[in-house]
Amino acid sequence: MCGIVGYIGNEQAAPILLEGLSKLEYRGYDSAGVAVCDGNSVAIEKAVGKLLNLSDKISGGDALKGTKGIGHTRWATHGKPTKANAHPHFSERFIIVHNGIIENEEALRHHYLKDTEFLSDTDTEVIAHLLQKFTDSGETTPVAIQHIISELEGSYALAIIDKNEPDLLYAVKNKSPLLIGHGDDFNMIGSDAMAMISKTSQFYEINDKEYAILSCKGVEIYTGYGQKIERDTYKAELDVSDTEKGTYPHYMLKEIEEQPAVIRRILKEYSKNTGELEIDTKIIEDIRACDKIYIVACGTSYHAGIVGKQLIEHIANVPTEACIASEFVYNMPLLSKKPMFIFISQSGETADCRAVLVKVKEMGFKTLTITNVNGSTLSREADHTLLLYAGPEIAVASTKAYTAQIAVLALLASQIKNTININLNYELSKVSNVIEALCTDRDKYSLLARDYLTGARNCFYIGRALDYYVCLEASLKLKEISYIQTEGFAAGELKHGTIALIENNTPVISIISQENINLNTRSNIKEVKSRGAHVLTISTKSLSSQKDNIIVNDVHEMLTPLVMVVPAQYLAYYAALQKGCDIDKPRNLAKSVTVE
Ligand code: G6P
């Protein structure tokens, strides 16, 4: 989703803005723009499509002189992805970039800006004109910012240039992510730490309805009512090299192959000196005191959540429900008497999850966030956090975060109550080794993708129980990056309707890792085969039959999703590669979805 960068310092701003924006590309975008300030004059450049188009237009930044600027990658919400709608937007005095959605923009236009001529279809332009209107009526810029904070409804992270203040830059935040980066003689604004990490590792958090005034030398943070806030910086534990592709052609491939190391890192991070695994006792006490756990998440994280439900119920014997955040928030089920909420989010910024978090906090319930990003909004606002330690995940299609989420959920379950005596240290180490072995078979996955998927119009994944949950994630992976219409089905449910879609050569990928329903799934395979399906089977060694295409070494039966998903991630990767798709940045998708 939209990315924001701002810089004020002594160096040329444009190359720094472009570099920052390149680090935010992973979030998804369809146009980009920058505004660079040289004294009182401001130059604005925008381009539709890739950041490279903008960079070429301004000779990598050399064409725009000035040591202060703001930049933006836009993921269209209001209005098409055109140059006119690309940010920055401006009024006579103010130039702004914005991430978020202003829900009452119509009312504001009607109330304040009846005679204003707009150049774009965006809600952002309304903010630029409101600032103009308020300062024209005599307000100082900080007061005008306080005024817009009181007027705007919805989400916004803003970076603002005031032409009358060449030595200052403004930042405002509500609900959308925004951080301030702090250096010796410069300061920055960014949607996340990655956008600024090559310049600084010191950051200021900025909370909802707060604003900041940046100069070369310092940062002042204020509440929406203008009271100054004293806040210390924190250090982000991010390595610049973690955000590089290295020798890999795509981030997705790199991230798939990082999974064994991620599982090992989780074991290390959650181990005591004695080698025993542990989770903060306060978290465990809160969970033990609840009568039901509600897991809330979106997309791939939701798919990890449904596996988590199974793990917690089976290992810890605590009733658990997994819920889609965007559904849950406006259609809340009847809650138990003493619920506890677990939010799963790779980015820790997903707006749908946050909407639920805000609601259940108001209701007084305990909350835990499982996330990859320390200091992210969901992490800051929940009572507790468990980190994934997966390192930055850049490809839009989530891979290593999914396996990390399941591993942490398994760990959590076993710490709540280990009713099945699972030795997770041993079992997860084994998982890590099995994934490592799977990663040596790239050529095989590439050939299978060519034979089964690359020319296909549609595809079905089938499985039962935990395998069905993997099918949901596997089908999401394939559809989101290769654009092959794919559905994951409970194998037993096919015959109740969906089997009507099976034609000659329709690819059906079956997943078999659960002993008790293995034969049932085998029967379903026969049913689709007899209707012409082209069946590819992924099975565990102990349940395999000779003709299965991918055989995965056995792991504990509750942990099979961690290994069965890996061939599916590769199949999606190679199908997309062979179809010439933009693997790391699939069309229409954003990595961090910061609007509801
Ligand atoms: C977006 C991404 C998905 C991700 C989902 C939830 O839709 O494209 O890959 O699974 O958001 O993101 P989160 O950061 O909350 O895990």
Coordinates of C-alpha atoms and ligand atoms in Angstrom, one line a residue:
M1 CA 0.0 0.0 0.0
C2 CA 1.1 3.6 -0.4
G3 CA 4.6 4.3 0.9
I4 CA 5.9 7.6 2.2
V5 CA 9.4 9.1 2.5
G6 CA 10.5 12.5 3.6
Y7 CA 14.0 14.0 4.1
I8 CA 15.4 17.2 5.5
G9 CA 19.1 17.6 5.8
N10 CA 22.3 18.7 4.0
E11 CA 22.5 16.1 1.2
Q12 CA 20.6 16.2 -2.1
A13 CA 17.1 14.9 -1.2
A14 CA 15.9 13.4 -4.5
P15 CA 18.3 10.3 -4.6
I16 CA 17.6 9.6 -0.9
L17 CA 13.8 9.8 -1.6
L18 CA 14.2 7.4 -4.5
E19 CA 16.2 5.0 -2.5
G20 CA 13.7 5.1 0.3
L21 CA 10.8 4.6 -2.1
S22 CA 12.6 1.6 -3.6
K23 CA 12.6 0.0 -0.2
L24 CA 8.8 0.5 0.0
E25 CA 8.1 -0.9 -3.4
Y26 CA 7.4 -4.3 -1.8
R27 CA 4.2 -2.8 -0.3
G28 CA 2.6 -2.6 -3.8
Y29 CA 2.0 0.6 -5.9
D30 CA 0.9 1.8 -9.3
S31 CA 2.5 5.3 -9.5
A32 CA 5.2 7.3 -7.8
G33 CA 6.1 10.9 -7.2
V34 CA 8.4 13.3 -5.4
A35 CA 8.5 17.0 -4.4
V36 CA 11.9 18.5 -3.8
C37 CA 12.4 21.9 -2.2
D38 CA 15.2 24.3 -3.1
G39 CA 14.8 27.3 -0.8
N40 CA 11.3 28.6 -1.6
S41 CA 10.8 26.8 -4.9
V42 CA 9.4 23.3 -5.1
A43 CA 9.7 20.9 -8.0
I44 CA 7.2 18.1 -8.3
E45 CA 7.6 15.1 -10.6
K46 CA 5.4 12.0 -11.0
A47 CA 5.2 8.9 -13.2
V48 CA 2.7 6.1 -13.6
G49 CA 4.0 2.5 -13.3
K50 CA 7.3 1.5 -11.9
L51 CA 9.5 3.7 -9.7
L52 CA 12.1 3.3 -12.5
N53 CA 9.9 5.5 -14.7
L54 CA 10.1 8.3 -12.2
S55 CA 13.8 7.7 -11.6
D56 CA 14.5 7.9 -15.3
K57 CA 12.5 11.1 -15.6
I58 CA 14.6 12.8 -12.9
S59 CA 18.0 11.2 -13.9
G60 CA 18.1 9.1 -10.7
G61 CA 17.4 12.3 -8.7
D62 CA 20.2 14.4 -10.2
A63 CA 17.7 16.6 -12.0
L64 CA 16.0 17.8 -8.9
K65 CA 18.1 20.1 -6.7
G66 CA 17.4 20.7 -3.0
T67 CA 18.0 19.2 0.4
K68 CA 14.4 18.8 1.5
G69 CA 11.7 16.7 -0.1
I70 CA 8.9 14.2 0.2
G71 CA 8.2 11.1 -1.9
H72 CA 5.3 8.6 -2.4
T73 CA 4.4 5.3 -4.0
R74 CA 0.6 5.2 -4.6
W75 CA -1.7 2.2 -4.5
A76 CA -4.9 3.6 -5.9
T77 CA -7.9 3.9 -3.7
H78 CA -9.6 7.1 -4.7
G79 CA -9.4 7.5 -8.5
K80 CA -7.5 5.6 -11.1
P81 CA -3.7 5.1 -11.2
T82 CA -3.0 8.1 -13.4
K83 CA -0.4 10.8 -13.3
A84 CA -2.9 13.3 -12.1
N85 CA -3.9 11.1 -9.2
A86 CA -0.3 10.3 -8.3
H87 CA 1.1 12.1 -5.2
P88 CA 2.4 14.7 -4.2
H89 CA -0.8 16.8 -4.3
F90 CA -0.7 20.5 -3.6
S91 CA -2.5 23.8 -2.9
E92 CA -0.8 27.2 -3.3
R93 CA 1.3 26.8 -0.2
F94 CA 1.2 23.1 0.8
I95 CA 2.6 20.0 -0.9
I96 CA 1.6 16.7 0.6
V97 CA 1.9 13.0 0.3
H98 CA -0.7 10.7 2.0
N99 CA -1.2 7.1 2.9
G100 CA -4.7 6.2 4.0
I101 CA -8.3 7.0 3.3
I102 CA -10.3 10.1 4.4
E103 CA -13.8 8.9 5.0
N104 CA -15.5 12.2 5.3
E105 CA -13.8 13.9 2.3
E106 CA -17.1 14.5 0.6
A107 CA -18.5 16.3 3.6
L108 CA -15.3 18.4 3.9
R109 CA -15.3 19.4 0.3
H110 CA -18.9 20.4 0.7
H111 CA -18.4 22.3 3.9
Y112 CA -15.1 24.1 3.3
L113 CA -14.1 23.8 -0.4
K114 CA -17.1 24.5 -2.5
D115 CA -15.3 26.9 -4.8
T116 CA -12.0 25.0 -5.0
E117 CA -10.9 23.6 -8.3
F118 CA -9.4 20.1 -7.9
L119 CA -6.8 18.7 -10.2
S120 CA -7.2 15.0 -9.1
D121 CA -9.9 12.6 -7.9
T122 CA -8.0 11.9 -4.7
D123 CA -9.1 12.5 -1.1
T124 CA -5.5 13.7 -0.5
E125 CA -5.9 16.9 -2.4
V126 CA -8.7 17.9 -0.1
I127 CA -6.2 17.9 2.8
A128 CA -3.8 20.2 0.9
H129 CA -6.6 22.7 0.3
L130 CA -7.9 22.5 3.8
L131 CA -4.4 23.5 5.1
Q132 CA -4.5 26.4 2.6
K133 CA -7.9 27.4 3.7
F134 CA -7.1 27.3 7.4
T135 CA -3.8 29.2 7.1
D136 CA -5.4 31.7 4.8
S137 CA -7.8 32.5 7.6
G138 CA -4.9 33.3 9.9
E139 CA -3.9 30.0 11.5
T140 CA -0.3 29.1 11.8
T141 CA 0.7 25.9 10.1
P142 CA 0.9 23.9 13.4
V143 CA -2.6 25.2 14.3
A144 CA -3.9 24.4 10.8
I145 CA -2.5 20.8 11.3
Q146 CA -4.3 20.6 14.7
H147 CA -7.4 21.8 12.9
I148 CA -7.2 19.1 10.2
I149 CA -6.6 16.4 12.9
S150 CA -9.8 17.4 14.5
E151 CA -11.7 17.4 11.1
L152 CA -10.3 14.4 9.2
E153 CA -12.1 11.1 9.7
G154 CA -10.3 8.0 8.6
S155 CA -6.7 7.0 8.2
Y156 CA -3.8 9.2 7.3
A157 CA 0.0 9.3 7.4
L158 CA 1.1 12.6 5.9
A159 CA 4.3 14.3 5.0
I160 CA 3.8 18.0 4.4
I161 CA 6.0 20.8 2.8
D162 CA 4.9 24.3 3.6
K163 CA 6.5 26.6 1.0
N164 CA 6.7 29.4 3.6
E165 CA 8.8 27.3 5.9
P166 CA 11.9 26.2 3.9
D167 CA 13.7 24.8 6.9
L168 CA 10.9 22.6 8.2
L169 CA 9.0 19.4 7.2
Y170 CA 5.8 18.2 8.9
A171 CA 4.5 14.7 9.6
V172 CA 1.0 13.7 10.8
K173 CA -0.4 10.3 11.7
N174 CA -3.7 8.6 12.4
K175 CA -4.1 4.8 11.9
S176 CA -1.7 4.6 8.9
P177 CA 1.9 3.6 9.7
L178 CA 4.5 6.4 10.0
L179 CA 7.9 6.6 11.7
I180 CA 10.4 9.5 12.1
G181 CA 14.0 8.6 11.4
H182 CA 16.6 10.6 13.3
G183 CA 20.2 11.4 12.2
D184 CA 22.9 13.8 13.4
D185 CA 22.2 16.5 10.9
F186 CA 19.1 15.2 9.1
N187 CA 15.7 13.8 9.9
M188 CA 13.4 11.6 7.9
I189 CA 9.8 10.5 7.6
G190 CA 9.0 6.9 6.4
S191 CA 6.2 4.4 6.3
D192 CA 8.5 1.9 7.9
A193 CA 12.0 1.6 9.2
M194 CA 13.2 -0.1 6.0
A195 CA 12.7 3.0 4.0
M196 CA 15.2 4.8 6.2
I197 CA 17.5 2.1 7.4
S198 CA 20.4 2.9 5.0
K199 CA 20.6 6.3 6.6
T200 CA 19.7 5.7 10.3
S201 CA 18.7 3.1 12.8
Q202 CA 17.3 5.6 15.3
F203 CA 13.6 6.2 15.2
Y204 CA 10.8 8.1 16.9
E205 CA 7.4 6.5 17.2
I206 CA 4.6 8.7 16.4
N207 CA 1.1 7.8 17.6
D208 CA -2.4 8.4 16.3
K209 CA -3.5 12.0 16.1
E210 CA 0.0 13.3 16.7
Y211 CA 2.1 15.4 14.5
A212 CA 5.9 16.2 14.2
I213 CA 7.9 19.1 13.1
L214 CA 11.2 18.2 11.6
S215 CA 14.3 20.4 10.9
C216 CA 17.8 19.3 10.0
K217 CA 18.8 19.4 13.7
G218 CA 15.8 18.1 15.5
V219 CA 12.3 16.6 15.8
E220 CA 9.5 18.0 17.9
I221 CA 6.4 15.8 18.5
Y222 CA 3.0 17.2 19.5
T223 CA -0.4 15.9 20.4
G224 CA -3.3 16.8 18.1
Y225 CA -4.1 19.6 20.6
G226 CA -0.6 21.1 20.3
Q227 CA 1.0 19.9 23.5
K228 CA 4.6 19.0 23.2
I229 CA 5.5 15.4 23.9
E230 CA 8.9 14.3 25.2
R231 CA 9.8 11.0 23.5
D232 CA 13.1 9.1 23.2
T233 CA 14.3 7.4 20.0
Y234 CA 14.5 3.7 19.8
K235 CA 17.0 1.6 17.8
A236 CA 15.7 -0.7 15.1
E237 CA 17.3 -4.1 15.0
L238 CA 17.4 -4.2 11.2
D239 CA 20.3 -5.2 9.0
V240 CA 20.5 -3.4 5.7
S241 CA 21.7 -6.6 4.0
D242 CA 18.5 -8.3 5.2
T243 CA 16.6 -6.2 2.7
E244 CA 18.8 -7.1 -0.3
K245 CA 18.1 -9.9 -2.7
G246 CA 21.7 -11.1 -2.9
T247 CA 22.2 -13.6 -5.7
Y248 CA 18.5 -14.6 -5.8
P249 CA 16.5 -13.6 -8.9
H250 CA 13.5 -12.8 -6.7
Y251 CA 12.8 -12.1 -3.1
M252 CA 10.1 -14.8 -3.0
L253 CA 12.7 -17.5 -3.9
K254 CA 15.1 -16.1 -1.3
E255 CA 12.3 -16.1 1.3
I256 CA 11.2 -19.6 0.6
E257 CA 14.7 -20.8 1.0
E258 CA 15.2 -18.9 4.3
Q259 CA 12.5 -21.0 6.0
P260 CA 14.8 -23.6 7.5
A261 CA 16.9 -20.8 9.0
V262 CA 13.9 -19.0 10.3
I263 CA 12.6 -22.1 12.2
R264 CA 16.0 -22.5 13.7
R265 CA 16.1 -18.8 14.7
I266 CA 12.7 -19.1 16.4
L267 CA 14.0 -22.0 18.4
K268 CA 17.0 -20.0 19.4
E269 CA 15.1 -16.8 20.3
Y270 CA 12.6 -18.6 22.4
S271 CA 15.2 -20.8 24.3
K272 CA 16.4 -20.2 27.8
N273 CA 20.1 -20.8 28.7
T274 CA 19.2 -24.3 29.6
G275 CA 18.0 -24.9 26.0
E276 CA 14.4 -25.3 27.1
L277 CA 11.8 -23.4 25.2
E278 CA 10.0 -20.6 27.0
I279 CA 7.4 -17.8 26.4
D280 CA 6.9 -14.8 28.6
T281 CA 4.9 -16.1 31.6
K282 CA 2.6 -13.1 31.6
I283 CA 1.3 -14.1 28.2
I284 CA 0.8 -17.7 29.3
E285 CA -1.0 -16.6 32.5
D286 CA -3.4 -14.4 30.5
I287 CA -4.1 -17.2 28.1
R288 CA -4.6 -19.7 30.9
A289 CA -7.1 -17.4 32.5
C290 CA -9.3 -17.1 29.4
D291 CA -12.1 -19.5 28.4
K292 CA -11.6 -19.2 24.7
I293 CA -9.0 -17.8 22.2
Y294 CA -10.0 -15.8 19.2
I295 CA -7.4 -15.7 16.5
V296 CA -7.9 -12.7 14.2
A297 CA -6.0 -12.2 10.9
C298 CA -6.1 -11.7 7.2
G299 CA -4.8 -13.4 4.0
T300 CA -1.9 -15.8 4.6
S301 CA -1.8 -14.9 8.3
Y302 CA -5.4 -16.1 8.6
H303 CA -4.3 -19.4 6.9
A304 CA -1.6 -19.7 9.6
G305 CA -4.4 -18.8 12.1
I306 CA -6.6 -21.8 11.2
V307 CA -3.6 -24.1 11.6
G308 CA -3.0 -22.4 14.9
K309 CA -6.5 -23.1 16.1
Q310 CA -6.0 -26.7 15.4
L311 CA -2.6 -26.7 17.2
I312 CA -3.9 -24.9 20.3
E313 CA -7.0 -27.1 20.6
H314 CA -5.0 -30.3 20.0
I315 CA -1.9 -29.5 22.0
A316 CA -3.2 -27.2 24.8
N317 CA -6.9 -28.2 24.9
V318 CA -8.1 -24.6 24.9
P319 CA -11.2 -23.8 22.7
T320 CA -10.0 -21.6 19.8
E321 CA -11.7 -19.9 16.9
A322 CA -9.9 -18.4 13.9
C323 CA -11.6 -15.4 12.3
I324 CA -11.1 -13.2 9.2
A325 CA -10.5 -9.7 10.6
S326 CA -12.6 -7.8 8.1
E327 CA -15.6 -10.0 8.8
F328 CA -15.1 -10.1 12.5
V329 CA -15.0 -6.4 13.0
Y330 CA -18.5 -5.7 11.7
N331 CA -20.1 -9.1 12.3
M332 CA -18.8 -10.2 15.7
P333 CA -19.9 -13.6 16.8
L334 CA -21.3 -14.2 20.2
L335 CA -18.2 -14.1 22.4
S336 CA -17.4 -16.3 25.3
K337 CA -17.4 -14.9 28.8
K338 CA -13.6 -14.4 29.1
P339 CA -12.1 -14.3 25.6
M340 CA -8.5 -13.6 24.8
F341 CA -7.6 -12.2 21.3
I342 CA -4.5 -13.2 19.3
F343 CA -3.7 -11.1 16.2
I344 CA -1.5 -12.6 13.6
S345 CA 0.1 -10.2 11.2
Q346 CA 3.4 -10.3 9.4
S347 CA 3.5 -6.5 9.0
G348 CA 1.7 -5.6 12.2
E349 CA 0.0 -2.8 10.3
T350 CA -3.0 -4.4 8.7
A351 CA -5.9 -2.1 9.1
D352 CA -8.6 -4.8 9.3
C353 CA -6.8 -6.4 12.2
R354 CA -6.3 -3.0 13.9
A355 CA -10.0 -2.2 13.6
V356 CA -10.7 -5.4 15.6
L357 CA -7.9 -4.7 18.1
V358 CA -9.3 -1.2 18.9
K359 CA -12.8 -2.7 19.4
V360 CA -11.9 -5.5 21.7
K361 CA -9.6 -3.3 23.7
E362 CA -12.5 -1.0 24.3
M363 CA -14.4 -4.0 25.5
G364 CA -11.6 -4.7 28.0
F365 CA -10.3 -8.0 26.6
K366 CA -6.7 -9.1 26.7
T367 CA -4.7 -9.1 23.4
L368 CA -1.6 -10.6 22.0
T369 CA 0.0 -9.8 18.6
I370 CA 2.2 -12.3 16.8
T371 CA 4.1 -10.2 14.2
N372 CA 7.3 -10.0 12.3
V373 CA 7.8 -6.3 12.9
N374 CA 8.8 -5.1 16.3
G375 CA 7.3 -1.7 17.1
S376 CA 4.6 -2.1 14.5
T377 CA 1.1 -0.7 15.3
L378 CA -0.5 -4.0 16.3
S379 CA 2.5 -4.8 18.4
R380 CA 2.5 -1.5 20.2
E381 CA -1.2 -1.5 20.9
A382 CA -1.7 -5.0 22.1
D383 CA -1.0 -6.1 25.7
H384 CA 1.6 -8.6 24.6
T385 CA 3.7 -9.3 21.5
L386 CA 5.5 -12.4 20.2
L387 CA 7.9 -11.8 17.4
L388 CA 8.4 -14.1 14.4
Y389 CA 12.1 -13.4 13.9
A390 CA 11.7 -14.1 10.2
G391 CA 13.7 -11.1 9.0
P392 CA 12.1 -8.6 6.5
E393 CA 9.7 -10.3 4.1
I394 CA 9.7 -8.3 0.9
A395 CA 7.9 -10.4 -1.7
V396 CA 4.1 -9.6 -1.6
A397 CA 3.3 -13.3 -1.5
S398 CA 4.0 -14.3 2.0
T399 CA 6.1 -17.5 2.6
K400 CA 8.5 -17.5 5.5
A401 CA 6.1 -15.4 7.7
Y402 CA 3.5 -18.2 7.3
T403 CA 5.8 -20.9 8.5
A404 CA 7.2 -18.7 11.2
Q405 CA 3.6 -17.9 12.4
I406 CA 2.8 -21.6 12.6
A407 CA 6.0 -22.4 14.4
V408 CA 5.4 -19.7 17.0
L409 CA 1.8 -20.8 17.4
A410 CA 2.9 -24.4 18.0
L411 CA 5.4 -23.1 20.6
L412 CA 2.7 -21.0 22.3
A413 CA 0.3 -24.0 22.4
S414 CA 2.9 -26.2 24.0
Q415 CA 3.7 -23.6 26.6
I416 CA 0.0 -23.1 27.5
K417 CA -0.3 -26.8 28.2
N418 CA 1.5 -29.7 26.5
T419 CA -1.2 -32.3 26.8
I420 CA 0.3 -34.5 24.0
N421 CA 3.9 -34.2 25.3
I422 CA 5.3 -33.0 22.0
N423 CA 9.0 -32.2 22.1
L424 CA 8.9 -29.0 20.0
N425 CA 12.7 -28.4 20.2
Y426 CA 13.2 -31.8 18.5
E427 CA 10.2 -31.7 16.2
L428 CA 10.8 -28.2 14.9
S429 CA 14.5 -28.9 14.3
K430 CA 13.4 -31.9 12.3
V431 CA 10.9 -29.7 10.3
S432 CA 13.8 -27.3 9.5
N433 CA 15.9 -30.2 8.1
V434 CA 13.0 -31.5 6.1
I435 CA 12.4 -28.1 4.5
E436 CA 16.1 -27.8 3.8
A437 CA 15.9 -31.1 1.9
L438 CA 12.9 -29.9 0.0
C439 CA 14.8 -26.8 -1.1
T440 CA 17.3 -28.9 -3.1
D441 CA 14.6 -30.0 -5.6
R442 CA 14.1 -26.7 -7.5
D443 CA 14.4 -28.4 -10.9
K444 CA 11.7 -30.8 -10.1
Y445 CA 9.2 -28.1 -9.0
S446 CA 10.0 -26.2 -12.2
L447 CA 9.2 -29.2 -14.4
L448 CA 6.0 -30.0 -12.5
A449 CA 4.9 -26.4 -12.8
R450 CA 5.5 -26.5 -16.5
D451 CA 3.6 -29.8 -17.0
Y452 CA 0.7 -29.1 -14.7
L453 CA 0.2 -25.4 -14.3
T454 CA 1.8 -22.9 -16.7
G455 CA -0.7 -23.4 -19.5
A456 CA -3.7 -24.0 -17.1
R457 CA -6.7 -21.7 -16.9
N458 CA -7.7 -22.9 -13.5
C459 CA -6.5 -25.3 -10.8
F460 CA -7.8 -27.0 -7.6
Y461 CA -6.0 -27.9 -4.4
I462 CA -7.6 -30.7 -2.4
G463 CA -7.0 -32.1 1.0
R464 CA -8.6 -32.9 4.4
A465 CA -8.1 -31.6 7.9
L466 CA -4.7 -29.9 8.3
D467 CA -4.1 -30.7 4.6
Y468 CA -7.2 -28.7 3.7
Y469 CA -5.8 -25.7 5.5
V470 CA -2.5 -26.0 3.6
C471 CA -4.6 -26.2 0.4
L472 CA -6.2 -22.8 1.2
E473 CA -2.7 -21.2 1.6
A474 CA -1.3 -23.1 -1.5
S475 CA -4.1 -21.9 -3.7
L476 CA -3.8 -18.3 -2.5
K477 CA 0.0 -18.5 -3.4
L478 CA -0.7 -19.8 -6.9
K479 CA -3.5 -17.4 -7.7
E480 CA -1.9 -14.3 -6.3
I481 CA 1.4 -14.5 -8.3
S482 CA 0.5 -16.6 -11.4
Y483 CA -3.1 -15.3 -11.9
I484 CA -4.3 -18.9 -12.5
Q485 CA -7.7 -19.1 -10.9
T486 CA -7.1 -21.6 -8.1
E487 CA -9.3 -22.8 -5.3
G488 CA -8.5 -24.9 -2.2
F489 CA -11.2 -27.4 -1.3
A490 CA -11.9 -29.8 1.5
A491 CA -11.5 -33.0 -0.6
G492 CA -14.7 -34.5 0.8
E493 CA -16.7 -31.5 -0.2
L494 CA -15.8 -31.6 -3.9
K495 CA -18.6 -34.0 -4.7
H496 CA -21.2 -31.6 -3.3
G497 CA -20.8 -29.2 -6.2
T498 CA -17.3 -28.2 -7.3
I499 CA -16.6 -31.5 -9.0
A500 CA -18.8 -30.1 -11.8
L501 CA -15.9 -27.9 -12.8
I502 CA -13.5 -30.7 -13.4
E503 CA -12.8 -31.2 -17.1
N504 CA -10.3 -33.0 -19.2
N505 CA -6.8 -32.0 -18.0
T506 CA -8.0 -29.7 -15.2
P507 CA -5.0 -29.6 -12.8
V508 CA -5.9 -30.9 -9.3
I509 CA -3.1 -30.9 -6.7
S510 CA -3.8 -33.2 -3.7
I511 CA -2.0 -33.0 -0.4
I512 CA -1.8 -36.0 1.8
S513 CA -0.1 -35.9 5.2
Q514 CA -2.8 -37.0 7.7
E515 CA -3.0 -40.7 8.4
N516 CA -6.6 -40.9 9.6
I517 CA -8.1 -39.4 6.4
N518 CA -5.4 -40.5 3.9
L519 CA -7.5 -43.1 2.3
N520 CA -10.5 -40.8 2.0
T521 CA -8.4 -38.3 0.1
R522 CA -7.1 -41.1 -2.1
S523 CA -10.7 -41.9 -3.0
N524 CA -11.4 -38.3 -3.9
I525 CA -8.3 -38.4 -6.2
K526 CA -9.9 -41.3 -8.0
E527 CA -13.2 -39.4 -8.4
V528 CA -11.5 -36.4 -10.1
K529 CA -9.2 -38.6 -12.1
S530 CA -12.1 -40.5 -13.6
R531 CA -13.5 -37.2 -14.7
G532 CA -10.3 -36.3 -16.6
A533 CA -8.4 -34.3 -13.9
H534 CA -4.6 -34.1 -14.2
V535 CA -3.6 -35.0 -10.7
L536 CA -0.4 -34.0 -9.0
T537 CA 0.0 -35.5 -5.5
I538 CA 2.2 -34.2 -2.7
S539 CA 2.4 -36.8 0.2
T540 CA 4.4 -37.6 3.2
K541 CA 6.8 -40.6 2.9
S542 CA 4.8 -42.8 5.3
L543 CA 1.6 -42.3 3.4
S544 CA 3.0 -42.1 -0.1
S545 CA 2.2 -44.3 -3.0
Q546 CA 4.7 -45.0 -5.8
K547 CA 3.2 -42.6 -8.4
D548 CA 3.0 -39.6 -6.1
N549 CA 4.9 -36.6 -7.6
I550 CA 6.4 -35.0 -4.5
I551 CA 7.2 -37.1 -1.5
V552 CA 8.1 -35.2 1.7
N553 CA 9.9 -36.7 4.6
D554 CA 7.8 -37.3 7.7
V555 CA 7.5 -34.8 10.5
H556 CA 5.2 -34.7 13.6
E557 CA 1.6 -35.0 12.3
M558 CA 0.5 -31.7 13.9
L559 CA 3.4 -29.9 12.1
T560 CA 2.9 -31.1 8.6
P561 CA 1.6 -27.7 7.3
L562 CA 5.1 -26.4 7.8
V563 CA 6.6 -28.8 5.3
M564 CA 3.7 -29.5 2.9
V565 CA 3.3 -25.9 2.0
V566 CA 6.9 -25.6 0.7
P567 CA 6.4 -27.5 -2.6
A568 CA 3.3 -25.5 -3.1
Q569 CA 5.2 -22.3 -2.7
Y570 CA 7.7 -23.4 -5.3
L571 CA 5.0 -24.5 -7.7
A572 CA 3.4 -21.1 -7.5
Y573 CA 6.8 -19.5 -7.9
Y574 CA 7.8 -21.5 -11.0
A575 CA 4.3 -21.2 -12.6
A576 CA 4.5 -17.4 -12.3
L577 CA 8.1 -17.4 -13.5
Q578 CA 7.2 -19.4 -16.6
K579 CA 4.2 -17.2 -17.3
G580 CA 6.5 -14.1 -17.1
C581 CA 4.6 -12.6 -14.2
D582 CA 6.0 -9.9 -11.9
I583 CA 6.7 -12.4 -9.0
D584 CA 7.6 -10.1 -6.2
K585 CA 5.0 -7.4 -7.0
P586 CA 1.9 -9.1 -8.3
R587 CA -0.7 -6.9 -10.0
N588 CA -3.3 -5.1 -7.8
L589 CA -1.8 -6.5 -4.5
A590 CA -0.1 -4.7 -1.6
K591 CA 2.1 -6.2 1.0
S592 CA 1.0 -4.1 3.8
V593 CA -2.7 -3.3 3.6
T594 CA -3.2 -0.2 5.7
V595 CA -6.8 0.6 4.7
E596 CA -10.0 -1.3 5.7
Ligands
G6P1 C1 -2.0 -8.6 2.2 C2 -0.8 -9.4 1.7 C3 -0.9 -10.8 2.1 C4 -1.0 -10.9 3.6 C5 -2.1 -10.0 4.2 C6 -2.1 -9.9 5.7 O1 -3.1 -9.0 1.6 O2 -0.8 -9.3 0.2 O3 0.3 -11.5 1.7 O4 -1.1 -12.2 4.0 O5 -2.1 -8.7 3.6 O6 -1.0 -9.2 6.0 P1 -0.3 -9.2 7.5 O7 0.8 -8.3 7.4 O8 -1.4 -8.7 8.4 O9 0.1 -10.6 7.7

